[in-house]
Amino acid sequence: MAEASGVNVGSGCEEKGPEELSQQSARPGTTISRVKLFDTMVDTFIQKLVAAGSYQRFIDCYKCFYQLQPEMTQRIYDKFVTQLQTSIQEEISEIKAEGNLEAVLNALDAIVEESKDCKEPAWRPSGIPEKDLRSAVVPYFLQQRDALQRHVQKQEAENRQLADAVLAGRRQVEELQLQVQARQQAWKALHREQKELVAVLGEPE
């Protein structure tokens, strides 16, 4: 009885899925995300793994123990399969978390969706490494050149503003110097006139 139930467990894993899942994913007009496709692949792998290690093969490896304890053999097999499935799923979950796999696959889906509206043909290598390298690198360097030119133009404009401000400051200083000199000359002339007036008033009649 245990043998029959064990074989049904293995065959049930074979009946589920890879074919049904592939048929579902192949339906026209449907788009499956890469995250869901990845999870489906993992589930399919686990199902095939369990099917390959069927209960019949398990008892073939442990015939003596199975003949003594068939029910215990069944429980050991069921627990082994359960722990194997759980272990694989946990390992896959850790890999997905460490590599941020879901975000990467979703970003890839978004890129593919955006590219559907692009009417221009996608880039393909020409077979000439120098040409492919130039086609990939030249636009980048041109972009960098334009950015540097804009930066230089902005810096030159700022330098011109600073130069104009310096010239305006110099003109103001020169005007102040001229004003000071004019006042000095006016004070000197006034001082001479005062001295001359004092000398005239001081002469005896």
mmCIF file of C-alpha atoms in Angstrom:
data_model
loop_
_atom_site.group_PDB
_atom_site.id
_atom_site.type_symbol
_atom_site.label_atom_id
_atom_site.label_comp_id
_atom_site.label_asym_id
_atom_site.label_seq_id
_atom_site.Cartn_x
_atom_site.Cartn_y
_atom_site.Cartn_z
ATOM 1 C CA MET A 1 0.000 0.000 0.000
ATOM 2 C CA ALA A 2 2.777 2.373 0.908
ATOM 3 C CA GLU A 3 4.549 1.561 -2.329
ATOM 4 C CA ALA A 4 1.521 2.377 -4.400
ATOM 5 C CA SER A 5 0.918 5.685 -2.651
ATOM 6 C CA GLY A 6 4.560 6.617 -3.051
ATOM 7 C CA VAL A 7 4.536 5.966 -6.749
ATOM 8 C CA ASN A 8 1.437 8.112 -7.107
ATOM 9 C CA VAL A 9 3.244 10.980 -5.381
ATOM 10 C CA GLY A 10 6.066 10.824 -7.883
ATOM 11 C CA SER A 11 3.816 10.440 -10.892
ATOM 12 C CA GLY A 12 1.629 13.322 -9.693
ATOM 13 C CA CYS A 13 4.612 15.619 -9.797
ATOM 14 C CA GLU A 14 5.243 14.553 -13.364
ATOM 15 C CA GLU A 15 1.662 15.120 -14.420
ATOM 16 C CA LYS A 16 1.558 18.694 -13.123
ATOM 17 C CA GLY A 17 3.222 20.905 -14.835
ATOM 18 C CA PRO A 18 5.912 21.726 -17.102
ATOM 19 C CA GLU A 19 3.605 21.010 -20.021
ATOM 20 C CA GLU A 20 0.623 22.869 -18.560
ATOM 21 C CA LEU A 21 2.748 25.802 -17.469
ATOM 22 C CA SER A 22 4.415 26.047 -20.869
ATOM 23 C CA GLN A 23 1.015 25.945 -22.580
ATOM 24 C CA GLN A 24 -0.256 28.718 -20.332
ATOM 25 C CA SER A 25 2.800 30.861 -20.972
ATOM 26 C CA ALA A 26 2.578 30.259 -24.713
ATOM 27 C CA ARG A 27 -0.945 31.591 -25.122
ATOM 28 C CA PRO A 28 -1.027 34.315 -27.779
ATOM 29 C CA GLY A 29 -1.574 37.869 -26.592
ATOM 30 C CA THR A 30 -0.420 37.185 -23.025
ATOM 31 C CA THR A 31 2.672 38.699 -21.474
ATOM 32 C CA ILE A 32 4.207 37.056 -18.444
ATOM 33 C CA SER A 33 6.595 39.012 -16.279
ATOM 34 C CA ARG A 34 10.115 37.691 -15.963
ATOM 35 C CA VAL A 35 9.708 37.364 -12.199
ATOM 36 C CA LYS A 36 6.708 35.076 -12.659
ATOM 37 C CA LEU A 37 8.508 33.185 -15.404
ATOM 38 C CA PHE A 38 11.522 32.710 -13.122
ATOM 39 C CA ASP A 39 9.301 31.416 -10.304
ATOM 40 C CA THR A 40 7.596 29.064 -12.768
ATOM 41 C CA MET A 41 10.963 27.726 -13.894
ATOM 42 C CA VAL A 42 11.985 27.095 -10.279
ATOM 43 C CA ASP A 43 8.706 25.308 -9.542
ATOM 44 C CA THR A 44 9.073 23.225 -12.699
ATOM 45 C CA PHE A 45 12.635 22.311 -11.746
ATOM 46 C CA ILE A 46 11.529 21.203 -8.280
ATOM 47 C CA GLN A 47 8.705 19.139 -9.752
ATOM 48 C CA LYS A 48 11.041 17.392 -12.187
ATOM 49 C CA LEU A 49 13.570 16.835 -9.410
ATOM 50 C CA VAL A 50 10.956 15.196 -7.197
ATOM 51 C CA ALA A 51 9.679 13.171 -10.147
ATOM 52 C CA ALA A 52 13.209 11.964 -10.902
ATOM 53 C CA GLY A 53 13.637 10.897 -7.285
ATOM 54 C CA SER A 54 10.354 9.003 -7.121
ATOM 55 C CA TYR A 55 9.298 6.880 -4.190
ATOM 56 C CA GLN A 56 9.902 3.732 -6.207
ATOM 57 C CA ARG A 57 13.520 4.688 -6.777
ATOM 58 C CA PHE A 58 13.834 5.596 -3.115
ATOM 59 C CA ILE A 59 12.693 2.188 -1.905
ATOM 60 C CA ASP A 60 14.882 0.515 -4.521
ATOM 61 C CA CYS A 61 17.860 2.083 -2.741
ATOM 62 C CA TYR A 62 16.636 1.012 0.704
ATOM 63 C CA LYS A 63 14.955 -2.332 0.023
ATOM 64 C CA CYS A 64 15.965 -3.934 3.277
ATOM 65 C CA PHE A 65 14.673 -1.073 5.395
ATOM 66 C CA TYR A 66 11.497 -0.869 3.292
ATOM 67 C CA GLN A 67 10.775 -4.555 3.808
ATOM 68 C CA LEU A 68 11.121 -4.105 7.572
ATOM 69 C CA GLN A 69 9.406 -0.697 7.914
ATOM 70 C CA PRO A 70 7.340 0.216 4.840
ATOM 71 C CA GLU A 71 5.272 2.870 6.613
ATOM 72 C CA MET A 72 8.355 4.454 8.190
ATOM 73 C CA THR A 73 10.029 4.449 4.776
ATOM 74 C CA GLN A 74 7.039 6.313 3.353
ATOM 75 C CA ARG A 75 7.191 8.939 6.124
ATOM 76 C CA ILE A 76 10.942 9.350 5.691
ATOM 77 C CA TYR A 77 10.522 9.834 1.952
ATOM 78 C CA ASP A 78 7.712 12.358 2.378
ATOM 79 C CA LYS A 79 9.733 14.350 4.910
ATOM 80 C CA PHE A 80 12.818 14.190 2.698
ATOM 81 C CA VAL A 81 10.886 15.541 -0.304
ATOM 82 C CA THR A 82 9.297 18.298 1.775
ATOM 83 C CA GLN A 83 12.616 19.409 3.237
ATOM 84 C CA LEU A 84 14.269 19.256 -0.177
ATOM 85 C CA GLN A 85 11.611 21.492 -1.705
ATOM 86 C CA THR A 86 11.785 23.929 1.217
ATOM 87 C CA SER A 87 15.572 24.049 1.098
ATOM 88 C CA ILE A 88 15.660 24.783 -2.628
ATOM 89 C CA GLN A 89 12.991 27.484 -2.325
ATOM 90 C CA GLU A 90 14.853 29.130 0.547
ATOM 91 C CA GLU A 91 18.121 29.119 -1.403
ATOM 92 C CA ILE A 92 16.411 30.655 -4.432
ATOM 93 C CA SER A 93 14.780 33.299 -2.235
ATOM 94 C CA GLU A 94 18.172 34.228 -0.754
ATOM 95 C CA ILE A 95 19.692 34.497 -4.233
ATOM 96 C CA LYS A 96 16.815 36.722 -5.375
ATOM 97 C CA ALA A 97 17.200 38.950 -2.327
ATOM 98 C CA GLU A 98 20.996 39.236 -2.529
ATOM 99 C CA GLY A 99 20.999 40.047 -6.228
ATOM 100 C CA ASN A 100 17.883 42.243 -6.075
ATOM 101 C CA LEU A 101 16.667 39.961 -8.827
ATOM 102 C CA GLU A 102 13.017 40.984 -8.810
ATOM 103 C CA ALA A 103 13.858 44.671 -9.290
ATOM 104 C CA VAL A 104 16.289 43.819 -12.103
ATOM 105 C CA LEU A 105 13.776 41.600 -13.898
ATOM 106 C CA ASN A 106 11.008 44.192 -13.509
ATOM 107 C CA ALA A 107 13.332 46.868 -14.903
ATOM 108 C CA LEU A 108 14.077 44.585 -17.846
ATOM 109 C CA ASP A 109 10.335 44.130 -18.435
ATOM 110 C CA ALA A 110 9.914 47.914 -18.419
ATOM 111 C CA ILE A 111 12.727 48.325 -20.957
ATOM 112 C CA VAL A 112 11.145 45.730 -23.237
ATOM 113 C CA GLU A 113 7.737 47.419 -22.968
ATOM 114 C CA GLU A 114 9.238 50.811 -23.809
ATOM 115 C CA SER A 115 11.097 49.368 -26.781
ATOM 116 C CA LYS A 116 7.836 48.099 -28.303
ATOM 117 C CA ASP A 117 6.864 51.681 -29.178
ATOM 118 C CA CYS A 118 10.252 52.394 -30.762
ATOM 119 C CA LYS A 119 9.959 52.353 -34.546
ATOM 120 C CA GLU A 120 13.700 52.578 -35.172
ATOM 121 C CA PRO A 121 15.543 49.270 -35.630
ATOM 122 C CA ALA A 122 17.458 48.014 -32.621
ATOM 123 C CA TRP A 123 21.234 48.172 -32.637
ATOM 124 C CA ARG A 124 23.028 45.120 -33.930
ATOM 125 C CA PRO A 125 26.778 44.490 -34.100
ATOM 126 C CA SER A 126 28.239 44.970 -37.550
ATOM 127 C CA GLY A 127 30.957 42.361 -37.135
ATOM 128 C CA ILE A 128 33.704 45.008 -37.277
ATOM 129 C CA PRO A 129 34.929 45.658 -33.707
ATOM 130 C CA GLU A 130 36.456 49.050 -34.548
ATOM 131 C CA LYS A 131 33.217 50.274 -36.112
ATOM 132 C CA ASP A 132 31.075 48.956 -33.264
ATOM 133 C CA LEU A 133 33.373 50.525 -30.680
ATOM 134 C CA ARG A 134 33.337 53.839 -32.510
ATOM 135 C CA SER A 135 29.551 53.816 -32.829
ATOM 136 C CA ALA A 136 29.238 53.211 -29.087
ATOM 137 C CA VAL A 137 32.013 55.511 -27.849
ATOM 138 C CA VAL A 138 31.771 58.483 -30.216
ATOM 139 C CA PRO A 139 28.271 59.571 -29.100
ATOM 140 C CA TYR A 140 29.442 59.473 -25.494
ATOM 141 C CA PHE A 141 32.487 61.619 -26.214
ATOM 142 C CA LEU A 142 30.395 64.041 -28.272
ATOM 143 C CA GLN A 143 28.011 64.359 -25.365
ATOM 144 C CA GLN A 144 30.905 64.996 -23.003
ATOM 145 C CA ARG A 145 32.357 67.566 -25.426
ATOM 146 C CA ASP A 146 29.054 69.431 -25.585
ATOM 147 C CA ALA A 147 28.811 69.412 -21.813
ATOM 148 C CA LEU A 148 32.368 70.770 -21.503
ATOM 149 C CA GLN A 149 31.660 73.459 -24.107
ATOM 150 C CA ARG A 150 28.577 74.572 -22.193
ATOM 151 C CA HIS A 151 30.617 74.665 -19.003
ATOM 152 C CA VAL A 152 33.375 76.699 -20.686
ATOM 153 C CA GLN A 153 30.859 79.134 -22.150
ATOM 154 C CA LYS A 154 29.240 79.594 -18.760
ATOM 155 C CA GLN A 155 32.635 80.137 -17.133
ATOM 156 C CA GLU A 156 33.650 82.643 -19.833
ATOM 157 C CA ALA A 157 30.408 84.567 -19.307
ATOM 158 C CA GLU A 158 31.070 84.693 -15.564
ATOM 159 C CA ASN A 159 34.641 85.845 -16.215
ATOM 160 C CA ARG A 160 33.374 88.619 -18.492
ATOM 161 C CA GLN A 161 30.960 89.750 -15.801
ATOM 162 C CA LEU A 162 33.774 89.790 -13.256
ATOM 163 C CA ALA A 163 36.037 91.705 -15.666
ATOM 164 C CA ASP A 164 33.297 94.276 -16.277
ATOM 165 C CA ALA A 165 32.796 94.637 -12.538
ATOM 166 C CA VAL A 166 36.563 95.151 -12.044
ATOM 167 C CA LEU A 167 36.673 97.785 -14.794
ATOM 168 C CA ALA A 168 33.685 99.587 -13.307
ATOM 169 C CA GLY A 169 35.411 99.545 -9.926
ATOM 170 C CA ARG A 170 38.574 100.964 -11.427
ATOM 171 C CA ARG A 171 36.609 103.753 -13.106
ATOM 172 C CA GLN A 172 34.970 104.612 -9.807
ATOM 173 C CA VAL A 173 38.393 104.730 -8.115
ATOM 174 C CA GLU A 174 39.778 106.955 -10.845
ATOM 175 C CA GLU A 175 36.778 109.309 -10.531
ATOM 176 C CA LEU A 176 37.272 109.462 -6.774
ATOM 177 C CA GLN A 177 40.972 110.196 -7.246
ATOM 178 C CA LEU A 178 40.113 113.034 -9.653
ATOM 179 C CA GLN A 179 37.583 114.411 -7.175
ATOM 180 C CA VAL A 180 40.157 114.287 -4.379
ATOM 181 C CA GLN A 181 42.751 116.018 -6.527
ATOM 182 C CA ALA A 182 40.253 118.723 -7.532
ATOM 183 C CA ARG A 183 39.355 119.354 -3.880
ATOM 184 C CA GLN A 184 43.009 119.473 -2.933
ATOM 185 C CA GLN A 185 43.682 122.049 -5.622
ATOM 186 C CA ALA A 186 40.633 124.034 -4.522
ATOM 187 C CA TRP A 187 41.864 124.003 -0.902
ATOM 188 C CA LYS A 188 45.316 125.062 -1.989
ATOM 189 C CA ALA A 189 43.904 127.929 -4.027
ATOM 190 C CA LEU A 190 41.706 128.970 -1.124
ATOM 191 C CA HIS A 191 44.689 128.796 1.220
ATOM 192 C CA ARG A 192 46.750 131.015 -1.051
ATOM 193 C CA GLU A 193 43.938 133.535 -1.293
ATOM 194 C CA GLN A 194 43.647 133.567 2.505
ATOM 195 C CA LYS A 195 47.360 134.137 2.896
ATOM 196 C CA GLU A 196 47.268 136.930 0.353
ATOM 197 C CA LEU A 197 44.272 138.507 2.102
ATOM 198 C CA VAL A 198 45.979 138.296 5.479
ATOM 199 C CA ALA A 199 49.105 139.870 3.983
ATOM 200 C CA VAL A 200 47.107 142.714 2.476
ATOM 201 C CA LEU A 201 45.231 143.402 5.691
ATOM 202 C CA GLY A 202 48.429 143.261 7.711
ATOM 203 C CA GLU A 203 50.288 145.952 5.734
ATOM 204 C CA PRO A 204 50.590 149.456 7.520
ATOM 205 C CA GLU A 205 48.620 152.312 6.019
#
